[in-house]
Short mmCIF file of C-alpha atoms in Angstrom, two decimals:
data_model
loop_
_atom_site.label_atom_id
_atom_site.label_comp_id
_atom_site.label_asym_id
_atom_site.label_seq_id
_atom_site.Cartn_x
_atom_site.Cartn_y
_atom_site.Cartn_z
CA MET L 26 15.99 10.28 -3.12
CA ARG L 27 16.73 9.06 0.39
CA PRO L 28 13.64 8.39 2.45
CA ILE L 29 12.88 10.51 5.49
CA LEU L 30 12.66 8.53 8.69
CA LEU L 31 10.05 9.75 11.16
CA SER L 32 11.10 8.56 14.59
CA GLY L 33 8.79 9.72 17.31
CA HIS L 34 6.67 6.72 18.03
CA GLU L 35 7.75 4.21 20.63
CA ARG L 36 5.79 1.26 19.36
CA ALA L 37 4.49 -0.29 16.14
CA LEU L 38 2.70 1.97 13.68
CA THR L 39 -0.84 0.93 12.85
CA GLN L 40 -1.97 3.51 10.28
CA VAL L 41 -0.57 6.53 8.44
CA LYS L 42 -2.58 9.04 6.40
CA TYR L 43 -1.89 12.09 4.25
CA ASN L 44 -4.30 15.04 4.37
CA ALA L 45 -5.94 16.12 1.09
CA ASP L 46 -3.19 18.63 0.26
CA GLY L 47 -0.53 16.06 1.03
CA ASP L 48 1.50 18.45 3.18
CA ILE L 49 0.72 16.69 6.47
CA ILE L 50 1.04 13.03 7.50
CA PHE L 51 -0.90 11.73 10.49
CA SER L 52 0.32 8.58 12.19
CA VAL L 53 -1.06 6.37 14.93
CA SER L 54 0.71 3.70 16.91
CA LYS L 55 0.31 1.20 19.71
CA ASP L 56 2.03 3.84 21.92
CA HIS L 57 -1.35 5.67 22.39
CA VAL L 58 -0.15 8.86 20.64
CA VAL L 59 -1.31 10.50 17.42
CA CYS L 60 1.42 12.43 15.57
CA ALA L 61 1.23 15.01 12.79
CA TRP L 62 4.28 15.58 10.55
CA PHE L 63 5.21 17.84 7.65
CA SER L 64 5.50 15.44 4.72
CA HIS L 65 8.22 17.39 2.86
CA ASN L 66 10.85 17.39 5.62
CA GLY L 67 9.53 15.04 8.30
CA GLU L 68 9.40 17.70 10.99
CA ARG L 69 6.89 16.93 13.72
CA LEU L 70 4.06 19.42 13.82
CA GLY L 71 2.29 18.19 16.88
CA THR L 72 0.81 15.36 18.89
CA TYR L 73 -2.69 14.58 20.10
CA HIS L 74 -2.87 13.13 23.59
CA GLY L 75 -5.82 11.53 25.34
CA HIS L 76 -6.25 7.95 24.21
CA GLN L 77 -5.71 5.38 26.96
CA GLY L 78 -4.75 2.42 24.78
CA ALA L 79 -3.18 1.30 21.53
CA LEU L 80 -4.41 3.25 18.51
CA TRP L 81 -5.59 1.31 15.48
CA THR L 82 -6.82 3.94 13.10
CA VAL L 83 -6.81 7.58 11.98
CA ASP L 84 -8.47 9.69 9.29
CA VAL L 85 -8.54 13.37 8.45
CA ASP L 86 -11.51 15.17 6.90
CA PRO L 87 -11.19 16.57 3.33
CA THR L 88 -10.61 20.16 4.54
CA SER L 89 -7.95 19.16 7.12
CA THR L 90 -10.09 20.64 9.90
CA LEU L 91 -11.09 17.53 11.83
CA LEU L 92 -9.18 14.40 12.73
CA ALA L 93 -10.77 11.11 13.79
CA THR L 94 -9.03 8.33 15.71
CA GLY L 95 -9.99 5.00 17.21
CA GLY L 96 -8.31 2.45 19.40
CA ALA L 97 -8.14 -0.24 22.05
CA ASP L 98 -9.54 2.06 24.77
CA ASN L 99 -12.96 1.48 23.16
CA THR L 100 -13.28 5.09 22.05
CA MET L 101 -13.55 6.90 18.78
CA ARG L 102 -12.41 10.53 19.09
CA LEU L 103 -12.68 13.69 17.08
CA TRP L 104 -9.95 16.34 17.25
CA GLU L 105 -9.40 19.80 15.84
CA VAL L 106 -6.37 19.42 13.55
CA LYS L 107 -5.02 22.95 14.07
CA THR L 108 -5.18 23.17 17.87
CA GLY L 109 -5.05 19.52 18.92
CA LYS L 110 -8.20 20.07 20.96
CA LEU L 111 -10.30 16.99 21.70
CA LEU L 112 -13.79 17.80 20.40
CA LYS L 113 -15.72 14.59 21.01
CA THR L 114 -15.34 11.12 22.47
CA TRP L 115 -17.70 8.30 21.51
CA ASP L 116 -17.58 5.30 23.87
CA PHE L 117 -18.10 1.69 22.80
CA GLU L 118 -18.06 -1.81 24.30
CA THR L 119 -15.11 -2.90 22.17
CA SER L 120 -12.10 -1.52 20.24
CA ILE L 121 -12.43 0.73 17.21
CA LYS L 122 -10.48 -0.87 14.37
CA ARG L 123 -11.16 1.62 11.60
CA VAL L 124 -12.45 5.16 11.14
CA GLU L 125 -13.15 6.93 7.87
CA PHE L 126 -14.81 10.15 6.76
CA SER L 127 -17.23 10.30 3.83
CA PRO L 128 -16.01 12.10 0.67
CA ASP L 129 -17.61 15.38 1.82
CA GLY L 130 -16.45 14.96 5.43
CA ARG L 131 -19.98 15.18 6.81
CA GLN L 132 -20.20 11.58 7.94
CA LEU L 133 -17.80 9.49 9.95
CA LEU L 134 -17.85 5.73 10.22
CA GLY L 135 -16.27 3.48 12.79
CA VAL L 136 -15.71 -0.28 12.72
CA THR L 137 -16.13 -1.89 16.14
CA GLU L 138 -14.35 -5.09 17.16
CA LYS L 139 -16.15 -8.34 17.96
CA ARG L 140 -15.81 -9.78 21.46
CA SER L 141 -17.76 -12.39 23.45
CA GLY L 142 -21.25 -10.99 23.80
CA HIS L 143 -20.64 -8.25 21.24
CA LEU L 144 -20.93 -8.62 17.48
CA GLY L 145 -18.74 -6.49 15.26
CA SER L 146 -20.48 -3.47 13.78
CA ILE L 147 -20.13 -0.44 11.55
CA VAL L 148 -21.44 2.78 13.07
CA VAL L 149 -22.03 6.10 11.31
CA TYR L 150 -22.30 9.62 12.77
CA GLU L 151 -23.27 12.85 11.09
CA ILE L 152 -20.41 15.33 11.52
CA ASP L 153 -20.69 19.11 11.79
CA PRO L 154 -17.63 20.44 9.96
CA ASP L 155 -17.45 23.46 12.30
CA PRO L 156 -14.89 22.72 15.05
CA GLN L 157 -16.85 24.99 17.47
CA ALA L 158 -20.03 22.96 17.01
CA GLU L 159 -21.37 20.36 19.41
CA GLN L 160 -21.07 16.94 17.77
CA THR L 161 -23.89 14.43 18.01
CA SER L 162 -23.84 11.31 20.18
CA GLU L 163 -26.59 9.73 18.08
CA GLN L 164 -25.64 7.16 15.46
CA SER L 165 -27.29 7.82 12.13
CA LEU L 166 -26.68 4.23 11.12
CA ARG L 167 -25.57 0.99 12.74
CA ILE L 168 -24.79 -2.10 10.71
CA VAL L 169 -24.33 -5.30 12.70
CA CYS L 170 -22.01 -7.84 11.08
CA ASP L 171 -23.48 -11.15 12.22
CA GLU L 172 -21.88 -13.31 9.52
CA SER L 173 -18.23 -12.27 9.79
CA LYS L 174 -16.90 -9.21 11.57
CA ALA L 175 -15.80 -6.26 9.45
CA THR L 176 -12.11 -5.43 9.68
CA VAL L 177 -12.10 -2.41 7.36
CA ALA L 178 -14.80 -0.17 5.84
CA GLY L 179 -15.31 3.05 3.95
CA PHE L 180 -17.77 5.20 2.03
CA SER L 181 -18.22 4.89 -1.73
CA TYR L 182 -18.68 7.84 -4.11
CA LEU L 183 -21.34 10.22 -2.78
CA ALA L 184 -21.49 8.00 0.34
CA GLN L 185 -24.10 6.04 -1.59
CA MET L 186 -22.73 2.76 -0.30
CA ILE L 187 -20.60 1.55 2.55
CA ILE L 188 -18.07 -1.06 1.51
CA ALA L 189 -16.59 -3.35 4.14
CA GLY L 190 -13.90 -6.02 4.12
CA HIS L 191 -14.35 -8.93 6.52
CA GLU L 192 -12.39 -11.41 8.56
CA ASP L 193 -13.63 -14.26 6.31
CA GLY L 194 -12.14 -12.73 3.14
CA THR L 195 -15.41 -11.40 1.73
CA VAL L 196 -16.36 -7.84 0.83
CA SER L 197 -19.82 -6.40 1.52
CA GLN L 198 -21.71 -3.59 -0.08
CA TYR L 199 -24.30 -1.87 2.13
CA ASP L 200 -26.76 0.85 1.27
CA GLY L 201 -25.22 4.08 2.64
CA LYS L 202 -28.58 5.41 3.89
CA THR L 203 -30.39 2.34 5.21
CA GLY L 204 -27.47 0.04 6.01
CA GLU L 205 -29.17 -2.79 4.14
CA LEU L 206 -26.76 -5.47 2.90
CA LEU L 207 -26.90 -5.27 -0.89
CA TYR L 208 -24.24 -7.74 -1.84
CA ASN L 209 -21.47 -9.88 -0.37
CA ALA L 210 -18.68 -11.24 -2.56
CA PRO L 211 -15.87 -13.71 -1.86
CA VAL L 212 -13.01 -11.47 -2.98
CA HIS L 213 -10.16 -13.20 -1.12
CA GLU L 214 -9.45 -16.78 -0.06
CA PRO L 215 -12.01 -18.12 2.45
CA ASP L 216 -11.18 -17.19 6.06
CA MET L 217 -8.20 -15.11 5.04
CA GLN L 218 -8.70 -11.76 6.71
CA ILE L 219 -8.96 -8.58 4.69
CA THR L 220 -6.44 -6.25 6.27
CA ASP L 221 -6.87 -3.05 4.27
CA LEU L 222 -9.20 -1.29 1.87
CA GLN L 223 -8.11 1.91 0.14
CA TRP L 224 -9.94 3.92 -2.49
CA ALA L 225 -9.07 5.19 -5.92
CA PRO L 226 -9.31 9.02 -5.91
CA ASP L 227 -12.84 8.96 -7.39
CA ARG L 228 -13.96 5.92 -5.34
CA THR L 229 -15.30 3.98 -8.34
CA TYR L 230 -12.89 1.21 -7.40
CA PHE L 231 -10.75 0.23 -4.46
CA ILE L 232 -7.94 -2.09 -3.50
CA THR L 233 -8.02 -4.71 -0.76
CA ALA L 234 -5.08 -6.42 0.93
CA SER L 235 -5.34 -9.79 2.62
CA LYS L 236 -3.50 -12.36 4.68
CA ASP L 237 -3.94 -14.63 1.62
CA LYS L 238 -0.87 -12.81 0.16
CA THR L 239 -2.80 -11.06 -2.57
CA ALA L 240 -4.23 -7.63 -3.21
CA LYS L 241 -7.29 -7.17 -5.42
CA LEU L 242 -8.65 -4.26 -7.37
CA VAL L 243 -12.45 -4.27 -7.01
CA VAL L 244 -15.28 -2.35 -8.72
CA THR L 245 -17.32 -0.39 -6.16
CA GLU L 246 -20.58 -0.71 -8.12
CA SER L 247 -20.52 -4.50 -8.63
CA LEU L 248 -17.76 -5.86 -6.34
CA GLU L 249 -16.30 -7.49 -9.44
CA VAL L 250 -12.59 -8.26 -9.05
CA LEU L 251 -10.80 -6.41 -11.86
CA LYS L 252 -7.20 -7.18 -11.05
CA SER L 253 -5.24 -9.45 -8.77
CA TYR L 254 -1.71 -8.91 -7.44
CA PRO L 255 -0.18 -12.09 -6.03
CA THR L 256 2.82 -11.83 -3.67
CA ASP L 257 4.80 -14.20 -1.45
CA THR L 258 3.91 -12.72 1.92
CA PRO L 259 0.79 -11.91 3.95
CA LEU L 260 -0.30 -8.36 3.16
CA ASN L 261 -1.29 -5.70 5.66
CA SER L 262 -1.90 -2.82 3.31
CA ALA L 263 -2.40 -1.77 -0.30
CA ALA L 264 -2.65 1.66 -1.92
CA ILE L 265 -3.44 3.03 -5.38
CA THR L 266 -1.14 5.71 -6.79
CA PRO L 267 -2.63 8.67 -8.67
CA VAL L 268 -0.75 10.01 -11.75
CA LYS L 269 0.99 6.69 -12.45
CA ASP L 270 -0.96 3.44 -12.82
CA TYR L 271 0.71 1.60 -9.97
CA VAL L 272 -0.33 -0.01 -6.72
CA ILE L 273 1.88 -0.27 -3.62
CA LEU L 274 1.61 -3.30 -1.37
CA GLY L 275 3.03 -3.75 2.13
CA GLY L 276 3.16 -6.63 4.54
CA GLY L 277 5.52 -9.27 5.83
CA GLN L 278 5.43 -12.11 8.27
CA ALA L 279 5.70 -10.96 11.88
CA ALA L 280 8.80 -12.25 13.68
CA MET L 281 6.69 -14.27 16.10
CA ASP L 282 5.10 -16.15 13.19
CA VAL L 283 8.30 -17.33 11.52
CA THR L 284 11.29 -19.31 12.68
CA THR L 285 13.74 -17.11 10.80
CA THR L 286 13.64 -13.42 11.58
CA SER L 287 16.06 -11.76 9.17
CA ALA L 288 14.70 -8.83 7.21
CA ARG L 289 15.22 -10.77 3.99
CA GLN L 290 13.17 -13.73 5.21
CA GLY L 291 10.46 -11.49 6.52
CA LYS L 292 10.14 -9.75 3.15
CA PHE L 293 9.72 -6.32 4.69
CA GLU L 294 9.55 -4.43 1.44
CA ALA L 295 7.06 -2.14 -0.22
CA ARG L 296 6.18 -3.74 -3.56
CA PHE L 297 5.17 -1.79 -6.63
CA TYR L 298 2.96 -3.43 -9.24
CA HIS L 299 1.62 -2.04 -12.47
CA LYS L 300 -2.07 -1.55 -11.76
CA VAL L 301 -3.33 -2.56 -15.20
CA PHE L 302 -0.76 -5.17 -16.26
CA MET L 303 -0.49 -6.74 -12.77
CA GLU L 304 3.28 -7.13 -13.07
CA GLU L 305 5.70 -6.37 -10.28
CA ILE L 306 7.93 -3.44 -11.22
CA GLY L 307 9.96 -2.73 -8.12
CA ARG L 308 10.55 -3.03 -4.39
CA VAL L 309 11.64 -0.63 -1.70
CA ARG L 310 13.43 -1.98 1.35
CA GLY L 311 13.99 -0.26 4.67
CA HIS L 312 11.77 -1.43 7.50
CA PHE L 313 13.03 -3.95 10.05
CA GLY L 314 9.62 -5.51 10.48
CA PRO L 315 6.34 -5.92 8.61
CA LEU L 316 4.85 -2.88 6.91
CA ASN L 317 1.57 -2.30 8.67
CA TYR L 318 0.31 0.47 6.40
CA VAL L 319 1.21 2.23 3.16
CA ALA L 320 -0.30 5.57 2.15
CA VAL L 321 0.16 7.51 -1.07
CA HIS L 322 0.47 11.29 -1.39
CA PRO L 323 -2.85 12.48 -2.91
CA GLN L 324 -0.99 14.22 -5.74
CA GLY L 325 1.01 11.06 -6.40
CA THR L 326 4.40 12.62 -5.60
CA GLY L 327 5.43 10.14 -2.92
CA TYR L 328 4.34 7.61 -0.35
CA CYS L 329 4.90 6.71 3.25
CA SER L 330 4.86 3.45 5.17
CA GLY L 331 4.30 2.72 8.85
CA GLY L 332 6.13 -0.29 10.21
CA GLU L 333 5.96 -2.77 13.02
CA ASP L 334 9.47 -1.44 13.78
CA GLY L 335 8.00 1.85 15.07
CA TYR L 336 9.12 4.02 12.16
CA VAL L 337 7.35 5.94 9.44
CA ARG L 338 9.38 6.14 6.21
CA VAL L 339 8.49 8.93 3.80
CA HIS L 340 9.56 8.62 0.17
CA HIS L 341 9.44 11.31 -2.52
CA PHE L 342 9.37 9.78 -5.97
CA ASP L 343 12.28 10.48 -8.34
CA LYS L 344 12.06 11.39 -12.00
CA PRO L 345 12.58 7.79 -13.24
CA TYR L 346 9.43 6.80 -11.34
CA PHE L 347 7.38 9.25 -13.39
CA ASP L 348 9.23 8.61 -16.66
CA PHE L 349 8.78 4.85 -16.59
CA LEU L 350 6.27 3.70 -19.20
CA TYR L 351 5.54 0.40 -20.86
CA GLU L 352 5.84 0.54 -24.61
CA VAL L 353 2.07 0.19 -25.03
CA GLU L 354 1.51 3.05 -22.57
CA ARG L 355 3.87 5.26 -24.55
CA GLU L 356 2.02 4.43 -27.75
CA GLN L 357 -1.30 5.14 -26.08
CA ALA L 358 -0.02 8.49 -24.80
CA ASN L 359 1.05 9.47 -28.31
CA LEU L 360 -2.32 8.72 -29.90
CA GLN R 3 14.40 -20.01 -35.25
CA ASP R 4 14.76 -19.36 -31.51
CA LEU R 5 14.85 -15.69 -32.24
CA ALA R 6 11.66 -15.98 -34.28
CA LYS R 7 9.97 -17.80 -31.40
CA LYS R 8 11.11 -15.14 -28.96
CA ASN R 9 9.78 -12.41 -31.18
CA THR R 10 6.40 -14.12 -31.42
CA ALA R 11 6.28 -14.49 -27.63
CA ASN R 12 7.18 -10.83 -27.16
CA ARG R 13 4.58 -9.77 -29.66
CA GLU R 14 1.96 -11.79 -27.81
CA ILE R 15 2.86 -10.14 -24.51
CA ILE R 16 2.66 -6.71 -26.08
CA GLU R 17 -0.68 -7.51 -27.69
CA ALA R 18 -2.02 -8.75 -24.34
CA ARG R 19 -0.87 -5.57 -22.58
CA LYS R 20 -2.42 -3.47 -25.29
CA ARG R 21 -5.74 -5.23 -24.78
CA LEU R 22 -5.56 -4.79 -20.99
CA LEU R 23 -4.81 -1.10 -21.35
CA GLU R 24 -7.62 -0.51 -23.84
CA GLU R 25 -10.12 -2.37 -21.65
CA TRP R 26 -8.99 -0.38 -18.64
CA LEU R 27 -9.25 3.00 -20.35
CA ALA R 28 -12.71 2.17 -21.73
CA TRP R 29 -13.93 1.09 -18.29
CA ARG R 30 -12.50 4.22 -16.66
CA GLU R 31 -14.31 6.38 -19.19
CA SER R 32 -17.63 4.65 -18.42
CA GLN R 33 -17.14 5.20 -14.69
CA ILE R 34 -16.29 8.88 -15.12
CA GLU R 35 -19.41 9.23 -17.24
CA MET R 36 -21.42 7.63 -14.43
CA LEU R 37 -19.99 10.07 -11.86
CA LYS R 38 -20.83 13.00 -14.13
CA GLU R 39 -24.43 11.85 -14.44
CA MET R 40 -24.66 11.62 -10.65
CA GLY R 41 -23.06 15.04 -10.17
CA ALA R 42 -20.27 13.63 -8.04
CA GLU R 43 -18.19 16.81 -7.94
CA ILE R 44 -15.80 15.89 -5.15
CA GLU R 45 -15.06 12.51 -6.70
CA LEU R 46 -14.50 14.02 -10.15
CA ASN R 47 -12.14 16.48 -8.50
CA GLY R 48 -9.96 13.59 -7.32
CA GLY R 49 -11.50 13.61 -3.84
CA LYS R 50 -10.73 17.25 -3.15
CA VAL R 51 -13.49 19.42 -1.73
CA GLN R 52 -13.62 22.89 -3.24
CA GLN R 53 -13.52 25.19 -0.26
CA GLU R 54 -15.74 28.24 -0.05
CA GLU R 55 -12.87 30.42 1.21
CA ASP R 56 -11.22 30.05 -2.17
CA GLY R 57 -12.40 33.37 -3.63
CA ASP R 58 -11.92 32.27 -7.22
CA VAL R 59 -14.34 29.37 -6.93
CA GLU R 60 -17.82 30.21 -8.11
CA GLU R 61 -20.82 28.40 -6.76
CA VAL R 62 -23.07 27.19 -9.54
CA GLU R 63 -26.56 26.12 -8.61
#
């Protein structure tokens, strides 16, 4: 099926997210605007205005009631999805690079940028799921990253742990209640930034993407690397597909970083790998610049990508996608 | 003879995949068991929160 092109942003996309039902896609861009779209036809549902700088990150709570955003204006904001009303603004000294709700939606974390005089940190707030409620200004937890700044972070199952990916290629596991560093593992090449961390549906494992041109599947409990997906381009994003055992990787060399700028040279394709066998099984072309983020429909029926070219491309998977099985998978299914 | 070699190579690939798949499925089962012991309902429901408004959902204490 032909992809749906969402053109509404005026600058590079930084993150795209489906809500839990998969009927809405939220997108954020360097153009300061948050957009909401119907995933089935690409119609724009609404926009959320207020941020005064580039947006880096967005997340929606599990009931699609509250939306969180963060950006270069040094604020993290909470919005009511339905009305677009701004419910809360938290101010910081530096940019917010990542926001994410806990599995139950009752906690929200933010990753703050490092700048001279300010170490990077991970902050956590308790969230009242009622959009009428007054939200707290008090952090329930603050983790300071004094070794290497965190670039991405999220909550494990039951919010028991906070897992963070760092600029130096390592992944940390923190206690979700005390913030104590439990473990730090060199998951990617040293000093190759981790650019994305996305969860499996049950959060017992996750995938990381890195500038070292690989994506890794990691066990939440132990930070053991289970699988590795090597590519030929720096990666910005990686996602795990439910239903089928695939992962989708996105990246590409930015035009300013290469001498040749053709789409072919830049390798601006979404790459599909078999999650268990670690073999590449297909590519999807389309963007005219690096893919900055890939997100998968929570029911596994499609995916969308946000590009440096300013577009969101929404794909609904065809029947062959679902039918494709390795011989050993077919045998296993028939057991 | 080439054909025989090719067949052996193919068989090895298939055997390797089979092993990977079995290991994966066994590990997944152990993790699901762990989530069950912890009562991780949302996670076991694929990350979806069961909403109270859904009349047909019964709360079990």
